[in-house]
Structures are given as C-alpha cells and as structure tokens.
Coordinates of C-alpha atoms and ligand atoms in Angstrom, one line a residue:
M2 CA 36.2 46.2 68.7
N3 CA 38.4 44.5 71.2
L4 CA 41.1 42.7 69.1
R5 CA 44.1 40.8 70.4
E6 CA 47.3 41.9 68.7
K7 CA 48.8 38.4 68.9
T8 CA 48.2 36.0 66.0
G9 CA 46.9 32.6 67.1
L10 CA 49.1 29.7 65.8
T11 CA 48.5 26.0 65.5
F12 CA 50.5 23.0 64.8
D13 CA 51.0 23.5 61.0
D14 CA 52.0 27.1 61.5
V15 CA 55.3 26.2 63.1
L16 CA 58.3 23.9 63.3
L17 CA 60.8 23.2 66.1
V18 CA 64.4 24.4 65.6
P19 CA 66.9 21.5 65.8
K20 CA 69.4 22.0 68.7
R21 CA 72.8 20.7 69.7
S22 CA 72.2 17.4 71.3
A23 CA 74.1 15.0 73.6
I24 CA 71.5 12.3 73.1
R25 CA 73.1 9.4 71.2
S26 CA 70.1 7.1 70.9
R27 CA 66.3 7.4 71.1
G28 CA 66.6 4.9 74.0
D29 CA 68.4 7.4 76.1
V30 CA 65.4 9.7 76.6
E31 CA 62.6 9.7 79.2
T32 CA 59.0 10.1 78.0
S33 CA 57.3 10.1 81.3
S34 CA 55.2 13.1 82.4
L35 CA 52.7 14.2 85.0
L36 CA 49.0 13.7 84.4
V37 CA 48.3 15.4 87.8
P38 CA 50.9 16.1 90.4
E39 CA 50.2 12.7 92.1
I40 CA 50.2 10.6 89.0
R41 CA 53.0 10.1 86.5
L42 CA 52.5 8.4 83.1
S43 CA 55.3 6.6 81.4
I44 CA 54.0 8.0 78.1
P45 CA 52.2 11.4 77.9
I46 CA 49.1 10.1 76.1
I47 CA 45.5 10.0 77.2
S48 CA 42.6 8.5 75.2
A49 CA 39.7 10.9 75.0
N50 CA 36.4 10.5 76.9
M51 CA 34.4 10.0 73.7
D52 CA 32.0 7.1 73.1
T53 CA 33.8 6.1 70.0
V54 CA 37.2 6.1 71.7
T55 CA 37.3 5.0 75.4
E56 CA 35.5 2.2 77.1
T57 CA 36.9 -0.7 79.1
T58 CA 39.1 -2.3 76.4
M59 CA 40.7 1.0 75.4
A60 CA 41.3 2.0 79.0
V61 CA 43.0 -1.3 79.8
A62 CA 45.2 -1.0 76.7
M63 CA 46.1 2.6 77.4
A64 CA 47.1 2.0 81.0
Q65 CA 49.1 -1.2 80.0
A66 CA 51.0 0.9 77.5
G67 CA 51.9 3.5 80.2
G68 CA 49.2 6.1 79.3
I69 CA 45.7 6.3 80.6
G70 CA 42.1 6.2 79.3
I71 CA 39.2 8.4 80.4
L72 CA 35.9 6.5 80.3
H73 CA 33.2 8.7 78.6
R74 CA 30.1 9.6 80.5
F75 CA 27.3 9.0 77.9
M76 CA 26.0 5.9 79.6
P77 CA 24.1 5.1 82.8
T78 CA 26.2 5.6 86.0
A79 CA 26.1 1.9 86.9
K80 CA 27.6 1.0 83.5
Q81 CA 30.4 3.5 83.8
A82 CA 31.2 2.2 87.4
E83 CA 31.1 -1.3 86.0
M84 CA 33.7 -0.3 83.4
V85 CA 35.9 1.1 86.1
R86 CA 35.6 -2.2 88.0
R87 CA 36.6 -4.1 84.9
V88 CA 39.7 -2.0 84.3
K89 CA 40.7 -2.3 87.9
R90 CA 40.3 -6.1 87.7
A91 CA 42.1 -6.4 84.4
E92 CA 45.6 -6.6 86.0
G93 CA 47.1 -6.3 89.4
F94 CA 48.3 -9.3 91.3
V95 CA 45.5 -9.3 93.9
V96 CA 41.9 -9.5 93.0
E97 CA 40.3 -7.9 96.0
H98 CA 36.7 -9.0 95.6
P99 CA 36.8 -12.2 93.6
V100 CA 33.6 -13.3 92.0
T101 CA 32.0 -15.9 94.2
I102 CA 29.3 -18.5 93.8
Q103 CA 27.3 -20.7 96.2
P104 CA 27.8 -24.5 96.1
E105 CA 24.1 -25.1 95.3
A106 CA 24.2 -23.1 92.1
N107 CA 24.2 -25.1 88.9
L108 CA 26.5 -25.4 86.0
A109 CA 24.5 -23.1 83.7
E110 CA 24.6 -20.3 86.3
A111 CA 28.3 -20.7 86.8
R112 CA 29.0 -20.6 83.1
Q113 CA 26.9 -17.4 82.8
M114 CA 28.7 -15.8 85.7
M115 CA 32.1 -16.5 84.0
V116 CA 30.9 -15.1 80.7
D117 CA 29.4 -11.9 82.3
S118 CA 32.5 -11.2 84.4
L119 CA 35.0 -12.2 81.7
I120 CA 36.8 -14.6 84.1
G121 CA 37.8 -18.2 84.1
G122 CA 37.3 -19.1 87.7
L123 CA 34.8 -18.7 90.5
V124 CA 35.5 -18.9 94.3
V125 CA 32.9 -21.1 96.0
V126 CA 31.8 -19.8 99.4
D127 CA 29.0 -20.3 102.0
D128 CA 26.7 -17.6 103.3
E129 CA 29.4 -16.2 105.6
G130 CA 32.1 -16.1 102.9
H131 CA 34.0 -19.2 104.1
L132 CA 36.0 -20.9 101.4
L133 CA 34.4 -24.1 100.1
G134 CA 36.2 -24.7 96.8
L135 CA 37.2 -23.3 93.4
L136 CA 35.5 -23.7 90.1
T137 CA 37.5 -23.0 87.0
S138 CA 36.5 -23.1 83.3
R139 CA 38.5 -26.3 83.0
D140 CA 36.3 -28.0 85.6
I141 CA 33.2 -27.2 83.6
L142 CA 34.5 -27.5 80.0
L143 CA 33.2 -30.9 79.2
A144 CA 30.7 -31.3 82.1
P145 CA 27.7 -33.4 80.7
E146 CA 24.6 -31.5 81.9
A147 CA 23.7 -28.0 82.8
G148 CA 21.8 -29.1 86.0
L149 CA 25.0 -30.3 87.7
K150 CA 25.7 -28.5 91.0
V151 CA 28.8 -26.4 91.6
M152 CA 29.6 -28.5 94.7
D153 CA 30.0 -31.6 92.4
L154 CA 32.3 -29.9 89.9
M155 CA 34.5 -27.7 92.1
T156 CA 37.9 -28.5 93.6
P157 CA 37.0 -28.8 97.3
R158 CA 38.6 -26.8 100.1
D159 CA 40.8 -29.6 101.4
K160 CA 42.6 -29.9 98.0
L161 CA 43.2 -26.2 97.6
V162 CA 46.5 -24.3 98.3
V163 CA 45.7 -20.9 99.9
A164 CA 47.7 -17.9 101.2
P165 CA 47.2 -15.2 103.8
V166 CA 45.8 -11.7 102.8
D167 CA 49.3 -10.1 102.8
E168 CA 50.9 -12.7 100.5
A169 CA 53.9 -11.2 98.7
L170 CA 54.3 -11.3 95.0
D171 CA 57.4 -13.6 95.0
S172 CA 55.9 -16.0 97.5
A173 CA 52.7 -16.2 95.5
R174 CA 54.6 -16.8 92.3
L175 CA 56.5 -19.7 94.0
K176 CA 53.4 -21.3 95.4
L177 CA 51.6 -21.1 92.0
H178 CA 54.6 -22.7 90.3
S179 CA 55.5 -25.4 92.8
H180 CA 51.9 -26.7 93.0
R181 CA 51.4 -26.1 89.2
I182 CA 48.2 -24.2 89.9
E183 CA 46.6 -21.1 88.4
K184 CA 44.7 -19.6 91.2
L185 CA 45.6 -18.9 94.8
P186 CA 42.7 -17.9 97.1
L187 CA 43.6 -15.5 100.0
V188 CA 41.9 -16.3 103.3
D189 CA 41.7 -14.6 106.7
A190 CA 42.2 -16.4 110.1
Q191 CA 38.5 -17.7 109.9
D192 CA 39.1 -19.1 106.4
R193 CA 36.9 -16.4 104.8
V194 CA 37.9 -15.4 101.3
V195 CA 39.6 -12.0 101.2
G196 CA 41.2 -12.0 97.7
L197 CA 42.6 -14.1 94.9
I198 CA 45.9 -14.2 93.1
T199 CA 46.0 -15.7 89.6
A200 CA 48.9 -16.9 87.5
Q201 CA 47.5 -14.9 84.5
D202 CA 47.7 -11.6 86.5
I203 CA 51.3 -12.3 87.5
I204 CA 52.2 -13.0 83.9
K205 CA 50.5 -9.8 82.7
L206 CA 52.5 -7.8 85.3
Q207 CA 55.7 -8.9 83.5
E208 CA 54.3 -8.2 80.1
H209 CA 53.7 -4.5 80.8
P210 CA 56.6 -3.1 82.8
Q211 CA 55.6 0.5 81.9
A212 CA 51.9 0.2 82.9
T213 CA 50.2 3.0 84.8
K214 CA 49.4 1.4 88.1
D215 CA 47.9 2.4 91.5
A216 CA 49.4 1.6 94.8
K217 CA 47.6 -1.8 94.8
G218 CA 49.2 -2.7 91.5
R219 CA 45.9 -2.2 89.6
L220 CA 45.7 -0.3 86.3
R221 CA 44.8 3.3 86.6
V222 CA 41.7 4.7 84.9
G223 CA 39.9 8.1 84.7
V224 CA 36.2 8.9 84.3
A225 CA 34.4 11.8 82.8
V226 CA 31.5 13.4 84.6
G227 CA 29.2 16.4 83.7
V228 CA 27.9 19.2 85.9
R229 CA 24.4 18.1 86.7
S230 CA 23.5 17.4 90.3
D231 CA 23.5 13.6 89.7
D232 CA 27.0 13.8 88.4
L233 CA 28.3 13.9 92.0
D234 CA 26.7 10.5 92.4
R235 CA 28.3 9.4 89.1
A236 CA 31.7 10.4 90.5
A237 CA 31.0 8.7 93.8
A238 CA 30.0 5.4 92.2
C239 CA 33.1 5.4 90.0
I240 CA 35.5 6.4 92.8
E241 CA 34.0 3.6 94.9
E242 CA 35.1 1.2 92.2
G243 CA 38.6 2.7 92.2
A244 CA 38.6 5.5 89.6
D245 CA 41.8 7.4 90.0
V246 CA 40.9 10.6 88.2
V247 CA 37.6 12.4 87.6
V248 CA 37.5 14.7 84.5
V249 CA 34.9 17.4 84.5
D250 CA 34.0 17.3 80.9
V251 CA 32.4 20.5 79.6
A252 CA 33.1 22.1 76.2
H253 CA 33.2 25.5 77.7
G254 CA 35.0 24.7 81.0
H255 CA 35.6 28.3 82.0
A256 CA 32.2 28.5 83.4
E257 CA 30.9 29.1 86.9
H258 CA 29.0 25.8 87.1
V259 CA 32.2 24.0 86.2
L260 CA 34.2 25.8 88.9
E261 CA 31.5 24.9 91.4
M262 CA 31.5 21.2 90.3
I263 CA 35.3 21.1 90.7
H264 CA 35.0 22.6 94.1
Q265 CA 32.4 20.2 95.2
L266 CA 34.3 17.2 93.9
K267 CA 37.5 18.2 95.8
Q268 CA 35.5 18.7 99.0
Q269 CA 33.6 15.4 98.8
F270 CA 36.5 13.3 97.4
P271 CA 39.7 14.9 98.6
G272 CA 41.8 11.9 97.8
T273 CA 40.8 11.8 94.1
A274 CA 42.5 13.9 91.4
V275 CA 40.1 16.2 89.5
I276 CA 40.9 17.5 86.0
G277 CA 38.9 20.5 84.8
G278 CA 38.2 21.7 81.3
N279 CA 38.1 22.6 78.6
V280 CA 39.6 26.1 78.5
A281 CA 41.8 28.0 76.1
T282 CA 43.1 31.0 78.2
A283 CA 45.5 31.5 81.0
Q284 CA 42.7 33.0 83.1
G285 CA 40.7 29.8 82.5
V286 CA 43.6 27.8 84.0
R287 CA 43.9 30.1 87.0
D288 CA 40.2 30.0 87.8
L289 CA 40.0 26.2 87.5
A290 CA 43.2 25.8 89.5
Q291 CA 41.7 28.1 92.2
A292 CA 38.6 26.0 92.3
G293 CA 40.8 23.0 93.0
A294 CA 41.6 21.4 89.7
D295 CA 44.7 19.2 89.8
A296 CA 45.2 19.5 86.0
V297 CA 43.5 21.5 83.3
K298 CA 42.5 20.3 79.8
V299 CA 43.1 22.9 77.0
G300 CA 41.3 23.0 73.7
V301 CA 38.3 24.8 72.3
G302 CA 37.2 23.8 68.9
S303 CA 40.5 22.1 68.0
G304 CA 39.3 18.5 67.8
S305 CA 39.1 16.7 64.5
I306 CA 35.3 16.2 64.8
C307 CA 34.5 19.7 66.2
I308 CA 32.5 22.4 64.5
T309 CA 32.3 24.7 67.5
R310 CA 34.3 27.3 65.8
I311 CA 32.0 27.3 62.7
V312 CA 28.8 27.2 64.8
T313 CA 29.8 29.7 67.4
G314 CA 32.8 31.6 66.1
F315 CA 34.7 30.8 69.3
G316 CA 38.0 29.1 69.9
L317 CA 41.8 29.6 69.9
P318 CA 44.3 27.9 67.6
Q319 CA 45.5 25.0 69.6
L320 CA 49.2 25.8 69.9
T321 CA 48.7 29.3 71.1
A322 CA 46.0 28.1 73.5
V323 CA 48.4 25.5 75.0
A324 CA 51.4 28.0 75.2
E325 CA 49.3 30.6 77.0
C326 CA 47.7 28.1 79.3
A327 CA 51.0 26.3 80.1
Q328 CA 52.6 29.5 81.2
A329 CA 49.9 29.9 83.9
G330 CA 49.9 26.1 84.6
H331 CA 53.7 26.1 85.2
E332 CA 53.5 29.0 87.5
L333 CA 50.8 27.3 89.6
G334 CA 52.2 23.8 89.4
V335 CA 49.1 22.6 87.5
P336 CA 49.8 20.2 84.5
I337 CA 48.2 21.2 81.2
I338 CA 46.6 18.6 78.9
S339 CA 46.5 19.5 75.2
D340 CA 43.2 18.2 74.0
G341 CA 42.2 18.1 70.3
G342 CA 43.8 18.3 66.9
T343 CA 46.6 15.8 67.3
R344 CA 47.0 14.1 64.0
N345 CA 50.5 12.6 64.3
S346 CA 53.6 12.4 66.5
G347 CA 54.8 15.8 65.2
D348 CA 51.6 17.5 66.6
L349 CA 52.1 15.6 69.9
V350 CA 55.6 16.9 70.2
K351 CA 54.6 20.5 69.3
A352 CA 51.9 20.4 72.0
L353 CA 54.4 19.1 74.6
A354 CA 57.1 21.6 73.5
A355 CA 54.6 24.4 73.9
G356 CA 54.2 23.4 77.6
A357 CA 51.6 20.7 77.8
S358 CA 52.5 17.8 80.1
T359 CA 50.2 15.3 78.4
V360 CA 48.1 15.1 75.3
M361 CA 44.5 13.8 74.9
V362 CA 43.9 12.0 71.6
G363 CA 40.5 11.2 70.0
S364 CA 40.2 10.3 66.4
L365 CA 43.7 9.1 66.1
L366 CA 42.8 6.2 68.5
A367 CA 39.2 5.8 67.3
G368 CA 40.5 3.7 64.4
T369 CA 42.2 1.1 66.6
D370 CA 40.9 -2.4 67.5
E371 CA 40.3 -1.3 71.1
S372 CA 37.9 1.6 70.4
P373 CA 34.2 0.9 70.8
G374 CA 33.3 2.6 67.5
A375 CA 31.5 0.5 64.9
S376 CA 33.5 -1.0 62.0
V377 CA 32.4 -0.5 58.4
I378 CA 33.8 -1.5 55.0
R379 CA 33.9 1.1 52.2
E380 CA 35.3 0.2 48.8
G381 CA 37.1 -2.8 50.3
R382 CA 38.7 -0.9 53.1
R383 CA 37.9 -1.1 56.8
Y384 CA 37.0 2.1 58.7
K385 CA 35.7 2.8 62.2
V386 CA 33.2 5.4 63.1
V387 CA 34.1 8.4 65.3
R388 CA 31.7 11.1 66.4
G389 CA 31.9 14.3 68.3
M390 CA 30.2 14.1 71.6
A391 CA 28.1 17.2 70.6
S392 CA 27.2 15.7 67.2
L393 CA 23.6 15.1 66.2
S394 CA 23.8 11.3 66.6
A395 CA 25.6 11.6 70.0
N396 CA 22.8 13.9 71.1
V397 CA 20.2 11.3 70.0
S398 CA 22.0 8.6 72.0
R399 CA 22.2 10.8 75.1
K400 CA 18.5 11.6 75.0
E401 CA 17.7 7.9 74.6
I402 CA 19.8 7.1 77.6
D403 CA 18.4 9.9 79.7
Q404 CA 14.7 9.6 78.7
G405 CA 14.5 5.9 77.9
E406 CA 12.7 6.8 74.6
L407 CA 13.2 9.4 72.0
D408 CA 10.9 12.4 71.3
L409 CA 11.8 13.2 67.7
S410 CA 10.5 16.7 67.9
E411 CA 13.3 17.5 70.4
L412 CA 15.9 16.7 67.8
E413 CA 14.9 19.6 65.7
R414 CA 16.1 21.8 68.6
V415 CA 19.6 20.3 68.7
V416 CA 22.3 22.5 67.4
P417 CA 25.2 20.1 66.8
E418 CA 28.8 21.3 67.5
G419 CA 30.4 18.1 66.3
V420 CA 30.3 15.7 63.3
E421 CA 30.2 12.0 62.7
A422 CA 33.0 10.6 60.5
L423 CA 35.0 7.6 59.4
V424 CA 38.7 7.0 60.3
P425 CA 40.8 4.3 58.7
H426 CA 41.2 1.1 60.7
R427 CA 44.7 1.2 62.3
G428 CA 45.1 -2.2 64.1
A429 CA 46.1 -2.5 67.7
V430 CA 46.3 0.7 69.8
K431 CA 49.8 -0.3 71.0
E432 CA 51.0 0.0 67.4
T433 CA 49.7 3.6 67.1
L434 CA 51.2 4.4 70.5
H435 CA 54.5 2.9 69.4
Q436 CA 54.6 5.3 66.4
L437 CA 53.6 8.3 68.6
V438 CA 56.1 7.6 71.3
G439 CA 58.8 6.7 68.7
G440 CA 58.3 10.1 67.2
L441 CA 58.5 11.8 70.6
R442 CA 61.7 10.0 71.4
S443 CA 63.3 11.1 68.1
A444 CA 62.1 14.6 68.7
L445 CA 63.7 14.8 72.2
S446 CA 67.0 13.9 70.6
Y447 CA 66.5 16.7 67.9
A448 CA 65.8 19.1 70.9
G449 CA 68.9 17.9 72.9
A450 CA 66.4 17.2 75.7
A451 CA 66.6 14.1 77.9
N452 CA 63.0 14.5 79.0
I453 CA 59.8 16.5 78.7
D454 CA 60.9 19.1 81.3
E455 CA 64.0 19.8 79.3
L456 CA 62.0 20.0 76.1
W457 CA 60.0 22.9 77.7
E458 CA 63.3 24.7 78.4
K459 CA 65.0 24.1 75.1
A460 CA 62.1 24.2 72.5
E461 CA 62.3 27.0 70.1
F462 CA 59.5 27.4 67.5
I463 CA 59.8 29.0 64.2
R464 CA 56.8 30.2 62.3
I465 CA 56.6 29.0 58.7
T466 CA 54.9 30.0 55.5
A467 CA 52.6 28.0 53.3
S468 CA 55.7 27.1 51.2
G469 CA 57.5 25.8 54.4
E470 CA 54.5 23.7 55.2
K471 CA 54.5 22.3 51.7
E472 CA 58.2 21.5 52.0
S473 CA 57.5 19.7 55.3
A474 CA 55.4 16.9 53.7
P475 CA 56.6 14.6 50.9
H476 CA 56.7 16.7 47.8
D477 CA 57.7 16.5 44.1
V478 CA 57.7 12.7 44.2
K479 CA 55.0 10.2 43.3
L480 CA 54.2 8.3 46.5
L481 CA 54.2 4.5 46.3
Ligands
XMP26 P1 40.8 14.8 68.2 O1 41.3 15.8 67.3 O2 41.9 14.1 69.0 O3 40.0 15.6 69.4 O4 39.8 13.8 67.6 C1 39.4 15.0 70.4 C2 38.7 16.0 71.3 O5 37.7 16.8 70.6 C3 36.8 17.3 71.6 N1 35.4 17.0 71.2 C4 34.5 17.8 70.6 N2 34.7 19.1 70.4 N3 32.5 19.1 69.5 C5 33.6 19.8 69.9 O6 33.7 21.1 69.7 C6 32.3 17.8 69.7 O7 31.2 17.2 69.3 C7 33.4 17.1 70.3 N4 33.6 15.8 70.7 C8 34.8 15.8 71.2 C9 37.1 16.7 72.9 O8 37.8 17.6 73.7 C10 38.0 15.5 72.5 O9 38.9 15.1 73.5

C-alpha cells in the first residue's frame, strides 16, 4: 500500500496563532488579491459556477462589491453569452452597443424591447445607424395606444444633446447635469450612433468605488466551460461579449483532456485569462500551469454539497490541499483559488493563510437574494435551494438542455457526486460579503499583516484537538 505519511488537515483541525501587530484598526489593512496575474480583486471572493449560485444578478453584485462571479455552464451557449453581455452592460460609463430601434416600429415593440433588455431607453436609428431620436420609458409611460409609432413618441434628433465617441467622464457628467438629461448618445462624424452614456451609469460608478472593472470601466465577469469540442465555441461566444476569464470546470481537473483544453484556449484566445481546475496536489498545479493556466482552482470533494469522497473515496482535506498547491503556485507565480468548504469568515481566512490568493464560495452565497436558486418556505422560515452540479437533479437538467427531452431510462445510469439541499435565506449578498470581509480584516490585524501577502508570510497554524474545536465555538451557555 502506498500511504502518505502526512495527515491531511482541514479548517476545523487548526487555528491561527495570534501575532504581535502594528495594525491599529481594521480599516488599516488591504484585502485585495490576484485572481490571475492580470486581474486584482478588491476582495478575494469568487461566487461559484453553480446553477444555484451564479447567473447575471449574482455576477453583477459580486463585481460591484469588488469580487467576481463565474457564470455556470449548464445552459445553452447563447444564454451564457447573453448573461455576459448583461453583466458587461450593467455598469461602465459608456454603453458601446446601445439597443436601437427603427422609427417605424410601434409602441408595443418598443415596450417589449425595453423589458427584454432591462433598459429604460432606446436609440432610434435609420438603416445606416444614423441617429434619428431617443425613446425613453418616460416618453411611453402614458402613451394612449400600442399602435403609435416610435417616430411620433421619440425626442427627435434636433432636440438631442450628443457627444463624440471619446467623451470624457467629467465632460459627460457636466453635459448631463447642465441640460438636465439622463442619456447622452455618442455619434461619429457622420452622425452614426457609436455609444451611449447614461446618468444612471455615472451614478452607479460612484456607488461602487471598489468594483472589479475592465479597462473600459465595465464590470468584470468569468464564465465556466467544459472540455467538449463545442466548449471552444462556448468560450468564443462569451469572450466575444467581453468575458474576462474562462474557467475550465471539471471535477477532476488533473486530467489530460483538461490540459489539452487549457492549451487550446490559450492558443485561440491569448488575451483572455484561463483558470484550470479542480486539482488537489502540487503536481496538478504544475501540470495545469504548464498547459497555460493563469490560476488554478483547488478542491476535490470539499464542497458542502459534494459526495465525491463518499462515492469514489478520493479527495484531500481542503487546508492541506491548498497548502500543498499554494507552495507550487507561489513558485510558479500562479494564483491558487481555494474552492469548496468555506462556511464562514474563519474558513476564508484559513484558506488564504494557507496560501490561496482567492476563495470560491458556493452554498454560503446560494442563500442570498441574488442567487438564481428557488426560494421555499419551511415551518415559517425562508430557504433557498442549492445543488451540486453533479447531483441527480443537475444531471436531469443538463440532459434536458442537451437533448431537448428526457429519456428517463438514462437517469438510472447516473451516479450522482453531489446532493440537493436547502440553505437559510440570507438577504442581500453584499451583507454576507460584508461579514466575510469584516472577518478577514479583523484576522489580518490578529496576524499583524497589512495585506494578504503578509498573511502568507506571518501565518502560523496550530493543530487542535476535539476539545480545542469545542472551545472555539460558543460553549457552556444557552444561546439566545
Ligand atoms: P461550497 O462548500 O462553497 O462548495 O458550497 C462549492 C464548490 O463545490 C464544488 N461542487 C461540487 N463538488 N459534486 C462535487 O464533488 C458536486 O455535485 C458539486 N457541485 C459543486 C464546486 O467546486 C463548487 O465551487
């Protein structure tokens, strides 16, 4: 028998030893960290690519808070690309391809377009894209009949204030304010529409100073892809819409088809960051990095909804996996993402202290308002549904998407490696993130570390016993 001498440890097996600290306040520490060498997050938290965790709304909220969301892949490519588009449009002071409408369209069509695109204004153009007018929700609010034409309802071109394509933020803000308008179309020398600046977007910029943004001021977002031949098309469609990161999402990421996929993605899309995973060993990190991965996701069987370890017997306790992988990651300059098993800010801190740069979180965010999971009431309390992406119900949904209809006999062949579960409803995701980041800030002061790099240097773990673990939680009191 080939048996490792080392004992595998996870979060509850250890505590961090308090250190002499020069940090006076939790406000004096820096929580930023690298997602990939080119992208720094203000907070080291990523929402998991699970269909009960990250779709458009979660991805927007995560990026606004300074983290990032990874859109799951269990949907048709066009839908995933559309989600990327929506995240990219959610903020940023220039809308590059504003939604347009023709002047002959009627009110009902305009209303439908606004609802479908979740926007309050349409730019009216002719066949060549010349600006003819603006139609906002205010123009149509009380319009008497659905058959009215856009051209009769819009504010016409001669009454519009416009700006050139390279309009600066301050100048746009001034124009919007001095004319008391909410939308500023950008036009080229031939008066063709090349963009749109809205007052709403400028206000949002001020609301989220820590937001994770790309060079164009748009929120950043990642997408998960698989390893089938059509997953390259999936990646291409999402990158075309502006996806910043592609995550190759495979439970056993230390596999040759995963290395091949990473290699192909880097060759075809050299400007886009690729994250590989999941692995649990230093060799896994080295191999993925050699294939071209810009960061590596670590965690096999550690997730709250995982039964991989029960079904297959494989996995490594998460803290040991992160520590081993981080050693290799630091040598190679490849950031490590701890994925799975984070139940609270203490776990987040321990994963970072063990060498992770960022932490991916699933169930803990599945209970928030922004997750796409269904809401249910049980005994007067609200819960949301979370499910493993290898659970039986997730397999059913995937087969429905792939095949259009379900052949029930195939389900008998499914061997689930995940479960379906309920998590308590937790309100807005920013509140959960506030608690996690507050805990991290406090932890940095206990470590005497001004930032996460210093935490790596200064962290000292101590292994604890079952009595130590008991002592660590509230004990010998009756909780209110
Ligand atoms: P947490 O603990 O944050 O973990 O909920 C989220 C991570 O769990 C992984 N995941 C799975 N692992 N079977 C597994 O073995 C599954 O069905 C499954 N679904 C998700 C994934 O890495 C996720 O980020």
